[in-house]
Every structure is written in C-alpha cells, then in structure tokens.
Short mmCIF file of C-alpha atoms in Angstrom, two decimals:
data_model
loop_
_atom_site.label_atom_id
_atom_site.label_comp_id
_atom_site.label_asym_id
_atom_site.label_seq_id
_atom_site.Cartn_x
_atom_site.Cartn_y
_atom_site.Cartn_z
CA UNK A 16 6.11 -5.30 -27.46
CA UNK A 17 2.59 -6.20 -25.80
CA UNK A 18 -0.71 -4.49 -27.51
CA UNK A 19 -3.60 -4.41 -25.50
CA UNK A 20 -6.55 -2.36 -26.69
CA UNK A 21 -5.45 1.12 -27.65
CA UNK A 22 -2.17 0.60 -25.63
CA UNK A 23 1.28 -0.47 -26.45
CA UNK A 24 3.92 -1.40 -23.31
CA UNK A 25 7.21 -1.96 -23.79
CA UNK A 26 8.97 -5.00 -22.93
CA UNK A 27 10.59 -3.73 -20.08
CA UNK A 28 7.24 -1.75 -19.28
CA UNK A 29 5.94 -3.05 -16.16
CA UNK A 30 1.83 -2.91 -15.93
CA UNK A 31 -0.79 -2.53 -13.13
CA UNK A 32 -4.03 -4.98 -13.65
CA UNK A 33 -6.19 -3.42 -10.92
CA UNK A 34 -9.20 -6.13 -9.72
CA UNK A 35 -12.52 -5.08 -9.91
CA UNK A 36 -14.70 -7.70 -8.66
CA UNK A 37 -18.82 -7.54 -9.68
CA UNK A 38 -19.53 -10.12 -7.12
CA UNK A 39 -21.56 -9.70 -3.46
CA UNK A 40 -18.97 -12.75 -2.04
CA UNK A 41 -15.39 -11.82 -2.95
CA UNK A 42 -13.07 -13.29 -1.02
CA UNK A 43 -10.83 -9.67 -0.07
CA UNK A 44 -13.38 -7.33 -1.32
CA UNK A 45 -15.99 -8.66 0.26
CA UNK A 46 -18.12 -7.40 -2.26
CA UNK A 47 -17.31 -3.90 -2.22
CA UNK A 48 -17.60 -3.26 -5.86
CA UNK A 49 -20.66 -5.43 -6.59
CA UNK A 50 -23.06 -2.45 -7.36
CA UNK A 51 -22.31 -0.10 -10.30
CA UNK A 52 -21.12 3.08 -8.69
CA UNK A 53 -18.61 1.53 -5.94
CA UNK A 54 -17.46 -0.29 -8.89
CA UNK A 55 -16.90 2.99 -11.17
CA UNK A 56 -15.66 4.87 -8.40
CA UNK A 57 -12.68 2.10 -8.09
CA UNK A 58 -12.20 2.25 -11.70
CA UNK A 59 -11.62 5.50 -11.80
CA UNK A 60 -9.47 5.34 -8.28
CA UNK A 61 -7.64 2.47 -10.16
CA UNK A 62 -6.24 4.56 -13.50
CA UNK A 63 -5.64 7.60 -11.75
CA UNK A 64 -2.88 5.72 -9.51
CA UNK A 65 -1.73 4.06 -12.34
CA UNK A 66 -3.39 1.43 -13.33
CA UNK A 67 -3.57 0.48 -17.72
CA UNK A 68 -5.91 -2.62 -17.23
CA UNK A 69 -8.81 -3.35 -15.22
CA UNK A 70 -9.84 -6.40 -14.30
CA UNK A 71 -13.64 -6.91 -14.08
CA UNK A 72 -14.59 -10.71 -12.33
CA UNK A 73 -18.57 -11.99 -12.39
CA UNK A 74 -17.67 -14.98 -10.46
CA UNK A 75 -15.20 -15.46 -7.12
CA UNK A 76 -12.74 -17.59 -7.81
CA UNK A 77 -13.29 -19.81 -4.88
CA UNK A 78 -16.11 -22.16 -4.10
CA UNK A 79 -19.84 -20.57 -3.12
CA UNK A 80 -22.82 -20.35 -4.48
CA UNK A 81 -23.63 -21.53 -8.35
CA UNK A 82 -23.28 -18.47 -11.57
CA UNK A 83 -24.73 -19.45 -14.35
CA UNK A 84 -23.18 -17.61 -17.39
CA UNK A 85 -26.36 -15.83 -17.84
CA UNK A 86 -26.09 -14.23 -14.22
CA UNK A 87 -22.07 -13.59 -14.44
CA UNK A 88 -22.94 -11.69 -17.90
CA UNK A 89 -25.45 -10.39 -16.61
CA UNK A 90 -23.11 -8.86 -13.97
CA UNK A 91 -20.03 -7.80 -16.54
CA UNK A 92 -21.35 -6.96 -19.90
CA UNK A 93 -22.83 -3.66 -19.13
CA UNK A 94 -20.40 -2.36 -16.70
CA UNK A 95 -18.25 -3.53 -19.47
CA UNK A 96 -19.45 -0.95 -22.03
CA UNK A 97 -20.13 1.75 -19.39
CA UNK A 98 -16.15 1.37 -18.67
CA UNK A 99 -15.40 1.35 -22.05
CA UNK A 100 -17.93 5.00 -22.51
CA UNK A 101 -16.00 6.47 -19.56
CA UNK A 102 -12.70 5.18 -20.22
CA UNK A 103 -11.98 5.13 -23.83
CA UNK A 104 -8.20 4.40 -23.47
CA UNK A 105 -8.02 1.79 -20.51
CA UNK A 106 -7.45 -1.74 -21.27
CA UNK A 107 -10.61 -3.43 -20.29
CA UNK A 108 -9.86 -7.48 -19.20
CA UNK A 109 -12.64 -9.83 -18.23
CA UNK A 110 -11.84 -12.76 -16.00
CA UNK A 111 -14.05 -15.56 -17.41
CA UNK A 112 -13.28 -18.89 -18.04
CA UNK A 113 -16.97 -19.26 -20.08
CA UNK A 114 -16.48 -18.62 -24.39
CA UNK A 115 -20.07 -17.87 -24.56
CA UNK A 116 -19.41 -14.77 -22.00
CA UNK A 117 -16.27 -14.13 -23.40
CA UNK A 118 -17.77 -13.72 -26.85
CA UNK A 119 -20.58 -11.21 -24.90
CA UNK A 120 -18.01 -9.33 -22.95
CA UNK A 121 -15.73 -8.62 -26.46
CA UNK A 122 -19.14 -7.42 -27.67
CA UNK A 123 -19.32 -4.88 -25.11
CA UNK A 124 -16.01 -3.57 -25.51
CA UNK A 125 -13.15 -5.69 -23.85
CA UNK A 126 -9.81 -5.81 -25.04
CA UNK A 127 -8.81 -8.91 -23.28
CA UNK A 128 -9.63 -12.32 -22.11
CA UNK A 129 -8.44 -13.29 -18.64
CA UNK A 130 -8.57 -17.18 -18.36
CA UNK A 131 -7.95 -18.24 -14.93
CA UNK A 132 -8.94 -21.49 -15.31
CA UNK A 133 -6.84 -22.80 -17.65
CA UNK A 134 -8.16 -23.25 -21.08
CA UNK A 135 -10.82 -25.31 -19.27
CA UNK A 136 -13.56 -24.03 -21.76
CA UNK A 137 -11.58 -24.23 -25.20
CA UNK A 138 -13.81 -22.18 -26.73
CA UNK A 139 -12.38 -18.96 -25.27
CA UNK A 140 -9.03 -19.17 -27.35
CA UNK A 141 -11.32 -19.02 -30.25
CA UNK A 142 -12.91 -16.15 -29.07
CA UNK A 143 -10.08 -14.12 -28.44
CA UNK A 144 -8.72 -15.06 -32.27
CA UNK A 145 -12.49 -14.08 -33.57
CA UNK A 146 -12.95 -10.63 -31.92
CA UNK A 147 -8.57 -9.85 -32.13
CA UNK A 148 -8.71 -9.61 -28.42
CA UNK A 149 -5.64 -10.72 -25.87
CA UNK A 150 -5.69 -13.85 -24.17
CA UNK A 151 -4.22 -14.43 -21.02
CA UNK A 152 -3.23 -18.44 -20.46
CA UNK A 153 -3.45 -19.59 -17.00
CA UNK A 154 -1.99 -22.88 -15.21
CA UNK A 155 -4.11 -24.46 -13.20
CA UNK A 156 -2.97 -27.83 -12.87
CA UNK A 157 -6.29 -29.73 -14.36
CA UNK A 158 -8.69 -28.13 -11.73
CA UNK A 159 -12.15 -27.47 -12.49
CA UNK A 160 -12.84 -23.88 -12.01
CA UNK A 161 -14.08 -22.84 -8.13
CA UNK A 162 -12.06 -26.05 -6.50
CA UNK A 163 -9.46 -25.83 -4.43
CA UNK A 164 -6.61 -28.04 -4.35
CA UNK A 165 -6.40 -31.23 -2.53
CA UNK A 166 -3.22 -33.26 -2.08
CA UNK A 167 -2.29 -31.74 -5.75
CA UNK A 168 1.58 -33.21 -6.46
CA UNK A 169 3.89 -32.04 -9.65
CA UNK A 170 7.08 -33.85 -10.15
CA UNK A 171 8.60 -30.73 -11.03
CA UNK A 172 5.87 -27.48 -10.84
CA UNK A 173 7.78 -25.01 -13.25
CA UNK A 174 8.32 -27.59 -16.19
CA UNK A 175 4.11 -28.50 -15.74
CA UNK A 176 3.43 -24.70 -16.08
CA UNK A 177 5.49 -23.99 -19.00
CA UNK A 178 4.03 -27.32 -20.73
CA UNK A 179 0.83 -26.00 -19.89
CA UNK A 180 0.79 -22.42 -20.09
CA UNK A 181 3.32 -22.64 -23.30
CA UNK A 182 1.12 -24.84 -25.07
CA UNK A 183 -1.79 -22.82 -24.50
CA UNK A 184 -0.54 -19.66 -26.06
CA UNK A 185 0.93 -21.60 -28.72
CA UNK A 186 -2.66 -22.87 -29.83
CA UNK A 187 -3.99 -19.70 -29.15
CA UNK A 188 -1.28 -18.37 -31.83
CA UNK A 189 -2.57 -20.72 -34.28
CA UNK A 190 -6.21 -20.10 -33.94
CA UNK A 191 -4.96 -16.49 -34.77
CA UNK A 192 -4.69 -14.52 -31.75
CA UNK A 193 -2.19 -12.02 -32.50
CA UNK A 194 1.13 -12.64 -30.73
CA UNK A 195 1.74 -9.50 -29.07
CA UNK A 196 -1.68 -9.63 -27.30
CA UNK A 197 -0.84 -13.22 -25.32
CA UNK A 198 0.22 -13.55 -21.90
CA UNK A 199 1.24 -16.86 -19.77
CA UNK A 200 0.54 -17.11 -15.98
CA UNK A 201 1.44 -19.46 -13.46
CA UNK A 202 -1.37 -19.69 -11.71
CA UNK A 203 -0.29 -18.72 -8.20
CA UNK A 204 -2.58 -20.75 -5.71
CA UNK A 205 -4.65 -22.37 -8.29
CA UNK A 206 -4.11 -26.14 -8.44
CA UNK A 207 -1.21 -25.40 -6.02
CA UNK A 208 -0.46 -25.65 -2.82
CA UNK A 209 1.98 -23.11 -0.88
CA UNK A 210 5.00 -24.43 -1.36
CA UNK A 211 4.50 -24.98 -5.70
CA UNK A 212 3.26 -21.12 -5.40
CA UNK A 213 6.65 -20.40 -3.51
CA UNK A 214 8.64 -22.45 -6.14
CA UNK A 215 7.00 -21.05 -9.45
CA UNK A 216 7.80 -17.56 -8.23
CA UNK A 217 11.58 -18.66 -7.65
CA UNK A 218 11.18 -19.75 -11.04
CA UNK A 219 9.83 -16.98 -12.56
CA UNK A 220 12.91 -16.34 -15.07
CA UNK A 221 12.01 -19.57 -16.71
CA UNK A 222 8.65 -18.27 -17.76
CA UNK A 223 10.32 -14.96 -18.74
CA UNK A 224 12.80 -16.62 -21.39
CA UNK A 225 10.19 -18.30 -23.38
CA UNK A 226 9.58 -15.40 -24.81
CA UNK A 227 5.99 -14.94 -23.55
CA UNK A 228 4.99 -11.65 -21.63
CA UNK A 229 4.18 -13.30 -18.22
CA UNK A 230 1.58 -12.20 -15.88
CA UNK A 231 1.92 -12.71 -11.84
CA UNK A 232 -1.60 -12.63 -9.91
CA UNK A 233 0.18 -12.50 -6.74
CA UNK A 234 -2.56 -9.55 -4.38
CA UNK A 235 -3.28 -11.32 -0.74
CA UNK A 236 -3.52 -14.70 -1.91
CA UNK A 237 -3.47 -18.05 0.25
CA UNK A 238 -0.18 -18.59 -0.43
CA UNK A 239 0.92 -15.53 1.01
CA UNK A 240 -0.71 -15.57 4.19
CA UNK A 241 0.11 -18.96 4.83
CA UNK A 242 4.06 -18.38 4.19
CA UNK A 243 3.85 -15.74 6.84
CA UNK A 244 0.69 -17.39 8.87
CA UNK A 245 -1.37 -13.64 8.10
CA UNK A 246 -5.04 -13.45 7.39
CA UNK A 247 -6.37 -11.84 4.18
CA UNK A 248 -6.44 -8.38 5.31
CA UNK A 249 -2.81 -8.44 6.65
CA UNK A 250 -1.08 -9.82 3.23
CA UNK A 251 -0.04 -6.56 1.23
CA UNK A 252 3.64 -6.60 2.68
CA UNK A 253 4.00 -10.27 1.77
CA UNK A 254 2.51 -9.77 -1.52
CA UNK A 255 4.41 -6.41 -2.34
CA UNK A 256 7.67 -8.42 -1.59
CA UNK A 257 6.52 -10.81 -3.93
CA UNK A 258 5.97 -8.41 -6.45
CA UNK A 259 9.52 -7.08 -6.21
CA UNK A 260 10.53 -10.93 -6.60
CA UNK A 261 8.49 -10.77 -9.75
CA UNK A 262 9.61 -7.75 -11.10
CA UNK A 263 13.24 -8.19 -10.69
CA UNK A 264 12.88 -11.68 -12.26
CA UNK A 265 10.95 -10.22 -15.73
CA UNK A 266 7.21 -10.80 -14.93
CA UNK A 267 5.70 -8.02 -16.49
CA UNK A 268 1.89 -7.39 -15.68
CA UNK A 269 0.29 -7.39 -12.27
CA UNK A 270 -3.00 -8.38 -11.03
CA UNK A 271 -3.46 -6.67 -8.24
CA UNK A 272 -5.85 -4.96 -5.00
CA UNK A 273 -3.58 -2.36 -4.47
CA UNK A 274 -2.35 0.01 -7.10
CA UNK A 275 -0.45 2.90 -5.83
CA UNK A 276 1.46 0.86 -3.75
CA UNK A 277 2.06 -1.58 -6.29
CA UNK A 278 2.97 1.42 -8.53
CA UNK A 279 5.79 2.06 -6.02
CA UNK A 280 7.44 -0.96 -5.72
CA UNK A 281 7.55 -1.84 -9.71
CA UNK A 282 8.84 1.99 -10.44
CA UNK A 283 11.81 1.09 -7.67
CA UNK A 284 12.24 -2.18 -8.69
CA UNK A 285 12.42 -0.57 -12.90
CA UNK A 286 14.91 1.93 -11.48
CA UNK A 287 17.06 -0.13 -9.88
CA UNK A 288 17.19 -2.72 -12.63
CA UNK A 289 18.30 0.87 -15.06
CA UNK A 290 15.08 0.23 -16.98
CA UNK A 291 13.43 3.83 -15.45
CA UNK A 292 15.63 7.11 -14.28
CA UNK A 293 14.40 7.94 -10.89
CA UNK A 294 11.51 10.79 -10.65
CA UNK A 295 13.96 13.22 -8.73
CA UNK A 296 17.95 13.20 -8.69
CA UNK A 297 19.18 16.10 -6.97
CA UNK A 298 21.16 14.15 -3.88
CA UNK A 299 25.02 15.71 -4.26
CA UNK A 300 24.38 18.45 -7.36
CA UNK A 301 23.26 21.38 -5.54
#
C-alpha cells in the first residue's frame, strides 16, 4: 500500500504525477505554467484526466540561470497552498532538492518531497520524517544538481541505483518517514548517459522486488530523443512506449507531461497484466 496525502493506491495501482513547472525556462514547457493562472488552469486540466499527484518544480532541472532558495520558494510556496485551497484531495509533490524549501513547501500544504537530486541536501530526509510527508529517493550518480553528465561510467548501472536509491529510503525509514509514503527512482537521464537510461529501464523488475514502490520520470527526456534521434517536442511516442516498458515491469508512479495519454497506456497495460477489467466488454455477447 502507498499513502500519499489523503490518498491510498494499491500496489498494483498505477499513478499519474502530472509536471507543473513554476519556472519562465523549462526545458518542454517552455515556461508555460510560470504565472499563477496557466499554472492552475493545468492543475486542474491535470486531475480531471486523471492525474492523483502534481508535481510543482521552482527550478529547471538543467543548467541556466542561478535560484536561490529564496526565489524558488518564492515561486512554489504559495501556489502550493492555493493548490492545496482548490484541491483538497490531490497529492501535492514539490520537486526540491533544498531542506530549507522543503520544510516551507510542507508548511504550505505538500504531501510529498520529490528529491531529484539525490539526497544531495541531507536535510530533506529529515524534513519529510518531521512534517510525516513522502519522500521520493532519486539516483543521480553523485551529480550536483543542474549538471549534466560528462563521460559518467557505472560498472554495472542497476546495482549503483539500488545501492543508492535503497540506501536512501532505508535512512529515510530510520529518521522516521513512514514506510508506505517512500518511493525509489532511477533517475532516468540524471548522472546517465543514454545507454545507462536504456539499461535501468530493462532493469526495472530489479527495483520492483526490493520491495520499494518505484517511480519512473520517463516524459520527453534526452534519453528518449536520442534513442530515436527526435527533438523534445517529438518524444511522447518514445516515452509512452517506455511507459508501457515500465508498467509491465512493476514501476508504479509516473512523472509525466502528458496525462490522458499516459492514462491510456497504464489502464491497457493494468488490463492486460489482469490487474483492471476493461471499461467495456461487449465483443461476442450480444
């Protein structure tokens, strides 16, 4: 069972993150949500195709321009608590590798912690375990957050990210973040280069029998568009396929651009896998 906030998912349950980026330079968005009503309006686009989490970013992931965690809470904490007055029973996540926003956003109203980064700032874990809020723990192979990788090499990339990720929730356990509310995530592109991104996915079952619910942040990345040589705004096939990879293989929550068509895939992918009966069966009984 995972608990998030008000909500409870099964373990066969499979849940839509939807991204909602409060930054003028993101790199698919392009900053389409930065100002306050673009950014409702998605929210509410977001639950009512399905989403149960949103995802609310101050900072891009890649390199650009300096945040200071005064100007990324400055862009998260009050959306934060206008989400939670509009949205009482959505799952609010913050992506924020910085304890002393973490600590604000929890203030405002979040129910979970997204740490991209890591565990670079340990303070976060101890966050999550002081407000009860979920953590989400993130391989990154070492990198400090808005790098990219550079000739990154792992002798074998799965057994790093369950060492890593593993270990993470494991402390996070212990500083008394409740169990159910702990995800692991391997990090797709971060600290990685194509080919690690391709193998953790492969991999994905090994993640999935620790025991951990995992979550895949899979929506147009680099990794994607450089297996099939597409630009950003030509990735959604390549990452929907992905996500069917994920879903057959046990990954369980989704960070993701596109929600209803990410709703489609993971309701085939449940049905097929006898974990949802379909929404229709008439074929050969009339």
């Amino acid at each position: 069972m995972l608990r998030l906030g008000r909500r409870e998912f099964d373990t066969h349950e499979p849940v839509i993150m939807a991204i909602v980026n409060r930054t003028p330079d993101s790199f698919y968005d392009q900053g389409a949500t930065f100002r306050d009503e673009p950014a409702l309006a998605r929210v509410e686009q977001a639950v009512a195709e399905g989403a149960a989490i949103i995802d609310i970013g101050g900072v891009k992931a890649g390199p650009g321009e300096e945040v200071t965690a005064e100007e990324e809470a400055r862009r998260t904490v009050g959306f934060v608590a206008e989400v939670r007055r509009r949205f009482p029973d959505v799952v609010i996540s913050v992506d924020t590798w910085r304890a002393e926003v973490g600590a604000a956003v929890c203030e405002a109203g979040a129910d979970l912690l997204n740490d991209a980064w890591g565990g670079v700032d340990p303070g976060l874990a101890e966050v999550a375990a002081r407000y009860g809020v979920g953590l989400v723990c993130t391989h990154a192979g070492g990198a400090e957050p808005r790098t990219r990788p550079h000739r990154v090499a792992y002798d074998d990339v799965m057994a790093d990210i369950l060492r890593v990720t593993v270990g993470l929730a494991e402390r996070a356990l212990e500083l008394g973040v409740p169990r159910e509310s702990i995800l692991i995530d391997p990090g797709h592109d971060f600290g990685k280069n194509t080919r690690h991104s391709l193998e953790a996915t492969r991999r994905l079952g090994e993640m999935v029998s620790t025991g951990w619910p995992v979550l895949v942040s899979l929506s147009n990345k680099d990794f994607v568009g450089e297996t099939l040589d597409k630009p950003v705004k030509e990735r959604v096939v390549g990452t929907l396929a992905t996500t069917a990879v994920s879903a057959w293989l046990g990954a369980q929550v989704y960070r993701v651009h596109e929600v209803a068509e990410t709703r489609q895939v993971l309701d085939m992918v449940a049905s097929i896998a006898g974990h949802r009966a379909p929404a229709v069966a008439r074929r050969g009984l009339a």
